[in-house]
Amino acid sequence: MRFFVKLLVLSLLCAVAIYLLETKTQFITDFINFSWLSLMFLIAVTLVSFYLLQIGLQLKGHSQFMQYFGAMFGFKVFASLLFVCYFIFVEPITNKHFALVFFALYGLFTGLLVSEAWQILKEKKEKKQ
């Protein structure tokens, strides 16, 4: 439950930031729709990645956990690469600053996943002691 609250708070903060960039500056005027799509995409990818993380955390063996952890990051990276490539090759955005917005969001949501994984593993370790 804690993860979903953190995800909701982070998503709302990012939405406010995008809204402010949209209304108060000219930085993202060329790719406003992309910014909102990126936010929705990364929320969805983060939810799927968290699900994979949960499955990996329920396994007993270290190597099995690492396989799910690797699958989680592999899925996140590959899906994000496809998403960005779509907007580079299929529907090109002329202003290349769109990559800054996407990777800033990507970094925030990846940080959320890593911090949650670290917190869960820390709690698991404390229960064993």
N, CA and C atoms as an extended XYZ file, in Angstrom:
387
Properties=species:S:1:pos:R:3:atomname:S:1:resname:S:1:resid:I:1 pbc="F F F"
N         0.818       -1.193        0.000 N   MET     1
C         0.000        0.000        0.000 CA  MET     1
C         0.865        1.261        0.000 C   MET     1
N         1.986        1.174        0.735 N   ARG     2
C         2.883        2.326        0.820 CA  ARG     2
C         3.372        2.734       -0.571 C   ARG     2
N         3.672        1.741       -1.412 N   PHE     3
C         4.159        2.035       -2.755 CA  PHE     3
C         3.126        2.811       -3.558 C   PHE     3
N         1.866        2.425       -3.456 N   PHE     4
C         0.823        3.079       -4.246 CA  PHE     4
C         0.597        4.520       -3.797 C   PHE     4
N         0.755        4.779       -2.509 N   VAL     5
C         0.651        6.157       -2.015 CA  VAL     5
C         1.816        6.985       -2.560 C   VAL     5
N         3.018        6.421       -2.490 N   LYS     6
C         4.192        7.120       -3.030 CA  LYS     6
C         4.037        7.370       -4.533 C   LYS     6
N         3.530        6.373       -5.250 N   LEU     7
C         3.324        6.518       -6.694 CA  LEU     7
C         2.301        7.610       -6.988 C   LEU     7
N         1.239        7.657       -6.216 N   LEU     8
C         0.218        8.679       -6.401 CA  LEU     8
C         0.780       10.070       -6.131 C   LEU     8
N         1.533       10.213       -5.054 N   VAL     9
C         2.129       11.511       -4.712 CA  VAL     9
C         3.115       11.948       -5.795 C   VAL     9
N         3.985       11.036       -6.203 N   LEU    10
C         4.954       11.370       -7.254 CA  LEU    10
C         4.254       11.738       -8.560 C   LEU    10
N         3.219       10.996       -8.913 N   SER    11
C         2.478       11.275      -10.144 CA  SER    11
C         1.815       12.645      -10.098 C   SER    11
N         1.225       12.975       -8.955 N   LEU    12
C         0.590       14.290       -8.813 CA  LEU    12
C         1.614       15.416       -8.869 C   LEU    12
N         2.758       15.223       -8.226 N   LEU    13
C         3.817       16.243       -8.284 CA  LEU    13
C         4.324       16.441       -9.715 C   LEU    13
N         4.493       15.339      -10.435 N   CYS    14
C         4.935       15.433      -11.832 CA  CYS    14
C         3.866       16.099      -12.693 C   CYS    14
N         2.596       15.789      -12.438 N   ALA    15
C         1.511       16.411      -13.195 CA  ALA    15
C         1.472       17.914      -12.943 C   ALA    15
N         1.679       18.319      -11.714 N   VAL    16
C         1.717       19.753      -11.398 CA  VAL    16
C         2.904       20.414      -12.105 C   VAL    16
N         4.051       19.758      -12.083 N   ALA    17
C         5.239       20.304      -12.752 CA  ALA    17
C         5.003       20.450      -14.255 C   ALA    17
N         4.407       19.441      -14.876 N   ILE    18
C         4.115       19.521      -16.316 CA  ILE    18
C         3.124       20.643      -16.588 C   ILE    18
N         2.099       20.740      -15.750 N   TYR    19
C         1.105       21.799      -15.920 CA  TYR    19
C         1.752       23.178      -15.811 C   TYR    19
N         2.629       23.351      -14.816 N   LEU    20
C         3.309       24.647      -14.654 CA  LEU    20
C         4.239       24.943      -15.822 C   LEU    20
N         4.955       23.931      -16.293 N   LEU    21
C         5.811       24.133      -17.471 CA  LEU    21
C         4.978       24.482      -18.704 C   LEU    21
N         3.792       23.914      -18.771 N   GLU    22
C         2.898       24.155      -19.908 CA  GLU    22
C         2.320       25.565      -19.873 C   GLU    22
N         1.926       26.025      -18.705 N   THR    23
C         1.225       27.303      -18.613 CA  THR    23
C         2.136       28.493      -18.342 C   THR    23
N         3.218       28.297      -17.628 N   LYS    24
C         4.065       29.419      -17.204 CA  LYS    24
C         5.309       29.630      -18.061 C   LYS    24
N         5.711       28.625      -18.823 N   THR    25
C         6.919       28.762      -19.643 CA  THR    25
C         6.619       28.309      -21.067 C   THR    25
N         7.566       28.507      -21.919 N   GLN    26
C         7.461       28.053      -23.306 CA  GLN    26
C         8.301       26.804      -23.551 C   GLN    26
N         8.824       26.208      -22.482 N   PHE    27
C         9.766       25.095      -22.616 CA  PHE    27
C         9.164       23.875      -23.294 C   PHE    27
N         7.926       23.528      -22.970 N   ILE    28
C         7.354       22.298      -23.515 CA  ILE    28
C         6.191       22.553      -24.477 C   ILE    28
N         6.071       23.743      -25.000 N   THR    29
C         4.933       24.040      -25.880 CA  THR    29
C         4.922       23.172      -27.133 C   THR    29
N         6.078       22.747      -27.601 N   ASP    30
C         6.146       21.927      -28.817 CA  ASP    30
C         5.783       20.459      -28.570 C   ASP    30
N         5.777       20.046      -27.321 N   PHE    31
C         5.526       18.634      -27.033 CA  PHE    31
C         4.717       18.448      -25.751 C   PHE    31
N         3.655       19.214      -25.613 N   ILE    32
C         2.787       19.116      -24.437 CA  ILE    32
C         2.124       17.734      -24.369 C   ILE    32
N         1.563       17.290      -25.488 N   ASN    33
C         0.899       15.980      -25.498 CA  ASN    33
C         1.881       14.861      -25.159 C   ASN    33
N         3.095       14.964      -25.682 N   PHE    34
C         4.107       13.956      -25.382 CA  PHE    34
C         4.399       13.915      -23.885 C   PHE    34
N         4.458       15.077      -23.247 N   SER    35
C         4.757       15.133      -21.813 CA  SER    35
C         3.680       14.417      -20.998 C   SER    35
N         2.424       14.656      -21.339 N   TRP    36
C         1.335       13.985      -20.623 CA  TRP    36
C         1.315       12.488      -20.929 C   TRP    36
N         1.566       12.131      -22.182 N   LEU    37
C         1.635       10.710      -22.540 CA  LEU    37
C         2.783       10.013      -21.817 C   LEU    37
N         3.903       10.707      -21.689 N   SER    38
C         5.058       10.141      -20.982 CA  SER    38
C         4.716        9.864      -19.530 C   SER    38
N         4.026       10.794      -18.901 N   LEU    39
C         3.643       10.598      -17.509 CA  LEU    39
C         2.735        9.378      -17.364 C   LEU    39
N         1.727        9.275      -18.205 N   MET    40
C         0.810        8.131      -18.133 CA  MET    40
C         1.536        6.821      -18.439 C   MET    40
N         2.410        6.849      -19.448 N   PHE    41
C         3.173        5.662      -19.823 CA  PHE    41
C         4.053        5.194      -18.661 C   PHE    41
N         4.759        6.127      -18.036 N   LEU    42
C         5.670        5.743      -16.958 CA  LEU    42
C         4.926        5.277      -15.702 C   LEU    42
N         3.738        5.792      -15.468 N   ILE    43
C         2.937        5.286      -14.359 CA  ILE    43
C         2.570        3.830      -14.632 C   ILE    43
N         2.129        3.547      -15.850 N   ALA    44
C         1.745        2.172      -16.207 CA  ALA    44
C         2.947        1.230      -16.148 C   ALA    44
N         4.075        1.643      -16.702 N   VAL    45
C         5.275        0.801      -16.702 CA  VAL    45
C         5.767        0.574      -15.269 C   VAL    45
N         5.651        1.584      -14.430 N   THR    46
C         6.072        1.445      -13.035 CA  THR    46
C         5.186        0.448      -12.300 C   THR    46
N         3.890        0.461      -12.582 N   LEU    47
C         2.986       -0.505      -11.953 CA  LEU    47
C         3.320       -1.941      -12.369 C   LEU    47
N         3.578       -2.150      -13.655 N   VAL    48
C         3.950       -3.488      -14.134 CA  VAL    48
C         5.295       -3.903      -13.538 C   VAL    48
N         6.228       -2.992      -13.492 N   SER    49
C         7.540       -3.293      -12.918 CA  SER    49
C         7.433       -3.635      -11.438 C   SER    49
N         6.583       -2.925      -10.717 N   PHE    50
C         6.389       -3.218       -9.294 CA  PHE    50
C         5.777       -4.601       -9.104 C   PHE    50
N         4.868       -4.971       -9.986 N   TYR    51
C         4.283       -6.312       -9.935 CA  TYR    51
C         5.375       -7.375      -10.108 C   TYR    51
N         6.259       -7.181      -11.094 N   LEU    52
C         7.370       -8.118      -11.293 CA  LEU    52
C         8.292       -8.144      -10.077 C   LEU    52
N         8.515       -6.992       -9.484 N   LEU    53
C         9.341       -6.911       -8.282 CA  LEU    53
C         8.707       -7.692       -7.136 C   LEU    53
N         7.406       -7.568       -6.975 N   GLN    54
C         6.702       -8.292       -5.918 CA  GLN    54
C         6.838       -9.806       -6.100 C   GLN    54
N         6.710      -10.273       -7.332 N   ILE    55
C         6.872      -11.708       -7.597 CA  ILE    55
C         8.291      -12.141       -7.225 C   ILE    55
N         9.274      -11.359       -7.623 N   GLY    56
C        10.659      -11.692       -7.311 CA  GLY    56
C        10.942      -11.695       -5.824 C   GLY    56
N        10.324      -10.792       -5.086 N   LEU    57
C        10.549      -10.717       -3.649 CA  LEU    57
C         9.922      -11.891       -2.899 C   LEU    57
N         8.919      -12.518       -3.473 N   GLN    58
C         8.278      -13.655       -2.826 CA  GLN    58
C         9.080      -14.942       -2.991 C   GLN    58
N        10.009      -14.958       -3.940 N   LEU    59
C        10.825      -16.147       -4.167 CA  LEU    59
C        11.895      -16.253       -3.091 C   LEU    59
N        12.303      -17.459       -2.813 N   LYS    60
C        13.265      -17.697       -1.730 CA  LYS    60
C        14.715      -17.516       -2.168 C   LYS    60
N        15.048      -17.963       -3.369 N   GLY    61
C        16.437      -17.958       -3.802 CA  GLY    61
C        16.909      -16.610       -4.314 C   GLY    61
N        18.172      -16.310       -4.062 N   HIS    62
C        18.769      -15.059       -4.507 CA  HIS    62
C        18.800      -14.974       -6.036 C   HIS    62
N        19.166      -16.080       -6.703 N   SER    63
C        19.271      -16.039       -8.164 CA  SER    63
C        17.897      -15.886       -8.809 C   SER    63
N        16.858      -16.487       -8.216 N   GLN    64
C        15.510      -16.312       -8.760 CA  GLN    64
C        15.048      -14.872       -8.601 C   GLN    64
N        15.353      -14.267       -7.441 N   PHE    65
C        15.008      -12.861       -7.235 CA  PHE    65
C        15.717      -11.990       -8.257 C   PHE    65
N        16.999      -12.267       -8.477 N   MET    66
C        17.770      -11.455       -9.428 CA  MET    66
C        17.225      -11.582      -10.846 C   MET    66
N        16.688      -12.740      -11.202 N   GLN    67
C        16.080      -12.901      -12.525 CA  GLN    67
C        14.860      -11.998      -12.665 C   GLN    67
N        14.011      -11.943      -11.654 N   TYR    68
C        12.840      -11.076      -11.708 CA  TYR    68
C        13.234       -9.610      -11.627 C   TYR    68
N        14.248       -9.307      -10.833 N   PHE    69
C        14.734       -7.933      -10.733 CA  PHE    69
C        15.280       -7.475      -12.078 C   PHE    69
N        16.045       -8.350      -12.736 N   GLY    70
C        16.559       -8.048      -14.075 CA  GLY    70
C        15.440       -7.928      -15.092 C   GLY    70
N        14.440       -8.794      -14.981 N   ALA    71
C        13.285       -8.723      -15.886 CA  ALA    71
C        12.535       -7.419      -15.697 C   ALA    71
N        12.425       -6.981      -14.451 N   MET    72
C        11.744       -5.720      -14.168 CA  MET    72
C        12.454       -4.561      -14.854 C   MET    72
N        13.765       -4.474      -14.659 N   PHE    73
C        14.505       -3.371      -15.275 CA  PHE    73
C        14.595       -3.520      -16.785 C   PHE    73
N        14.721       -4.757      -17.257 N   GLY    74
C        14.746       -4.979      -18.703 CA  GLY    74
C        13.443       -4.550      -19.351 C   GLY    74
N        12.329       -4.905      -18.749 N   PHE    75
C        11.027       -4.484      -19.262 CA  PHE    75
C        10.917       -2.969      -19.276 C   PHE    75
N        11.312       -2.336      -18.179 N   LYS    76
C        11.206       -0.877      -18.057 CA  LYS    76
C        12.066       -0.172      -19.104 C   LYS    76
N        13.292       -0.627      -19.269 N   VAL    77
C        14.207       -0.007      -20.237 CA  VAL    77
C        13.731       -0.246      -21.671 C   VAL    77
N        13.368       -1.479      -21.990 N   PHE    78
C        12.951       -1.808      -23.354 CA  PHE    78
C        11.656       -1.090      -23.734 C   PHE    78
N        10.684       -1.084      -22.839 N   ALA    79
C         9.418       -0.391      -23.123 CA  ALA    79
C         9.650        1.106      -23.296 C   ALA    79
N        10.509        1.678      -22.466 N   SER    80
C        10.806        3.113      -22.570 CA  SER    80
C        11.535        3.431      -23.868 C   SER    80
N        12.442        2.564      -24.252 N   LEU    81
C        13.163        2.757      -25.510 CA  LEU    81
C        12.200        2.731      -26.700 C   LEU    81
N        11.276        1.776      -26.696 N   LEU    82
C        10.276        1.715      -27.765 CA  LEU    82
C         9.401        2.971      -27.787 C   LEU    82
N         9.013        3.428      -26.616 N   PHE    83
C         8.174        4.624      -26.507 CA  PHE    83
C         8.889        5.844      -27.096 C   PHE    83
N        10.130        6.045      -26.700 N   VAL    84
C        10.889        7.196      -27.199 CA  VAL    84
C        11.173        7.057      -28.693 C   VAL    84
N        11.520        5.860      -29.138 N   CYS    85
C        11.790        5.645      -30.571 CA  CYS    85
C        10.562        5.923      -31.427 C   CYS    85
N         9.392        5.634      -30.905 N   TYR    86
C         8.162        5.941      -31.645 CA  TYR    86
C         8.086        7.435      -31.932 C   TYR    86
N         8.439        8.248      -30.939 N   PHE    87
C         8.367        9.701      -31.116 CA  PHE    87
C         9.598       10.278      -31.811 C   PHE    87
N        10.589        9.470      -32.046 N   ILE    88
C        11.741        9.909      -32.833 CA  ILE    88
C        11.537        9.560      -34.305 C   ILE    88
N        11.066        8.337      -34.577 N   PHE    89
C        11.005        7.857      -35.958 CA  PHE    89
C         9.613        7.875      -36.586 C   PHE    89
N         8.568        7.579      -35.833 N   VAL    90
C         7.234        7.473      -36.410 CA  VAL    90
C         6.516        8.815      -36.404 C   VAL    90
N         6.458        9.456      -35.260 N   GLU    91
C         5.842       10.776      -35.134 CA  GLU    91
C         6.880       11.735      -34.569 C   GLU    91
N         7.799       12.178      -35.410 N   PRO    92
C         8.924       12.988      -34.918 CA  PRO    92
C         8.484       14.292      -34.246 C   PRO    92
N         9.145       14.595      -33.157 N   ILE    93
C         8.964       15.871      -32.461 CA  ILE    93
C        10.174       16.712      -32.823 C   ILE    93
N         9.924       17.910      -33.347 N   THR    94
C        11.033       18.737      -33.831 CA  THR    94
C        11.911       19.261      -32.695 C   THR    94
N        11.310       19.605      -31.588 N   ASN    95
C        12.067       20.104      -30.446 CA  ASN    95
C        12.629       18.912      -29.675 C   ASN    95
N        13.929       18.737      -29.692 N   LYS    96
C        14.562       17.561      -29.082 CA  LYS    96
C        14.648       17.644      -27.554 C   LYS    96
N        14.165       18.726      -26.970 N   HIS    97
C        14.137       18.831      -25.512 CA  HIS    97
C        13.131       17.868      -24.892 C   HIS    97
N        12.307       17.241      -25.729 N   PHE    98
C        11.341       16.275      -25.202 CA  PHE    98
C        12.048       15.143      -24.462 C   PHE    98
N        13.272       14.837      -24.887 N   ALA    99
C        14.021       13.763      -24.230 CA  ALA    99
C        14.362       14.131      -22.781 C   ALA    99
N        14.596       15.415      -22.513 N   LEU   100
C        14.892       15.852      -21.147 CA  LEU   100
C        13.714       15.594      -20.217 C   LEU   100
N        12.528       15.935      -20.693 N   VAL   101
C        11.332       15.727      -19.878 CA  VAL   101
C        11.120       14.237      -19.634 C   VAL   101
N        11.239       13.436      -20.693 N   PHE   102
C        11.003       12.002      -20.543 CA  PHE   102
C        11.989       11.376      -19.578 C   PHE   102
N        13.264       11.657      -19.739 N   PHE   103
C        14.259       10.998      -18.897 CA  PHE   103
C        14.280       11.548      -17.474 C   PHE   103
N        13.822       12.776      -17.277 N   ALA   104
C        13.638       13.269      -15.906 CA  ALA   104
C        12.531       12.475      -15.220 C   ALA   104
N        11.417       12.283      -15.922 N   LEU   105
C        10.325       11.465      -15.378 CA  LEU   105
C        10.773       10.017      -15.178 C   LEU   105
N        11.497        9.489      -16.150 N   TYR   106
C        12.003        8.112      -16.067 CA  TYR   106
C        12.872        7.945      -14.821 C   TYR   106
N        13.759        8.885      -14.589 N   GLY   107
C        14.638        8.824      -13.416 CA  GLY   107
C        13.861        8.867      -12.107 C   GLY   107
N        12.851        9.725      -12.038 N   LEU   108
C        12.041        9.818      -10.817 CA  LEU   108
C        11.297        8.516      -10.535 C   LEU   108
N        10.665        7.950      -11.562 N   PHE   109
C         9.900        6.729      -11.356 CA  PHE   109
C        10.804        5.518      -11.115 C   PHE   109
N        11.975        5.493      -11.718 N   THR   110
C        12.935        4.426      -11.446 CA  THR   110
C        13.462        4.541      -10.020 C   THR   110
N        13.726        5.763       -9.591 N   GLY   111
C        14.147        5.989       -8.212 CA  GLY   111
C        13.106        5.514       -7.208 C   GLY   111
N        11.842        5.742       -7.531 N   LEU   112
C        10.760        5.266       -6.671 CA  LEU   112
C        10.780        3.746       -6.567 C   LEU   112
N        10.943        3.066       -7.696 N   LEU   113
C        10.995        1.594       -7.687 CA  LEU   113
C        12.184        1.075       -6.886 C   LEU   113
N        13.339        1.648       -7.099 N   VAL   114
C        14.548        1.192       -6.410 CA  VAL   114
C        14.433        1.448       -4.914 C   VAL   114
N        13.916        2.616       -4.531 N   SER   115
C        13.788        2.908       -3.101 CA  SER   115
C        12.787        1.971       -2.438 C   SER   115
N        11.714        1.640       -3.145 N   GLU   116
C        10.729        0.711       -2.585 CA  GLU   116
C        11.316       -0.692       -2.459 C   GLU   116
N        12.065       -1.136       -3.462 N   ALA   117
C        12.712       -2.450       -3.388 CA  ALA   117
C        13.686       -2.495       -2.217 C   ALA   117
N        14.458       -1.438       -2.054 N   TRP   118
C        15.415       -1.369       -0.956 CA  TRP   118
C        14.693       -1.411        0.389 C   TRP   118
N        13.596       -0.670        0.508 N   GLN   119
C        12.831       -0.639        1.751 CA  GLN   119
C        12.235       -2.009        2.077 C   GLN   119
N        11.687       -2.680        1.079 N   ILE   120
C        11.093       -4.000        1.297 CA  ILE   120
C        12.167       -5.013        1.709 C   ILE   120
N        13.303       -4.984        1.026 N   LEU   121
C        14.389       -5.908        1.375 CA  LEU   121
C        14.928       -5.628        2.774 C   LEU   121
N        14.987       -4.378        3.140 N   LYS   122
C        15.449       -4.006        4.478 CA  LYS   122
C        14.484       -4.531        5.546 C   LYS   122
N        13.185       -4.376        5.301 N   GLU   123
C        12.175       -4.892        6.230 CA  GLU   123
C        12.226       -6.412        6.315 C   GLU   123
N        12.443       -7.059        5.191 N   LYS   124
C        12.539       -8.530        5.157 CA  LYS   124
C        13.740       -8.997        5.994 C   LYS   124
N        14.841       -8.297        5.865 N   LYS   125
C        16.053       -8.652        6.591 CA  LYS   125
C        15.860       -8.461        8.084 C   LYS   125
N        15.156       -7.391        8.470 N   GLU   126
C        14.919       -7.126        9.898 CA  GLU   126
C        13.998       -8.174       10.508 C   GLU   126
N        13.071       -8.696        9.726 N   LYS   127
C        12.160       -9.737       10.232 CA  LYS   127
C        12.908      -11.035       10.494 C   LYS   127
N        13.932      -11.319        9.686 N   LYS   128
C        14.706      -12.547        9.858 CA  LYS   128
C        15.551      -12.511       11.123 C   LYS   128
N        15.932      -11.323       11.557 N   GLN   129
C        16.829      -11.214       12.707 CA  GLN   129
C        16.110      -11.315       13.974 C   GLN   129
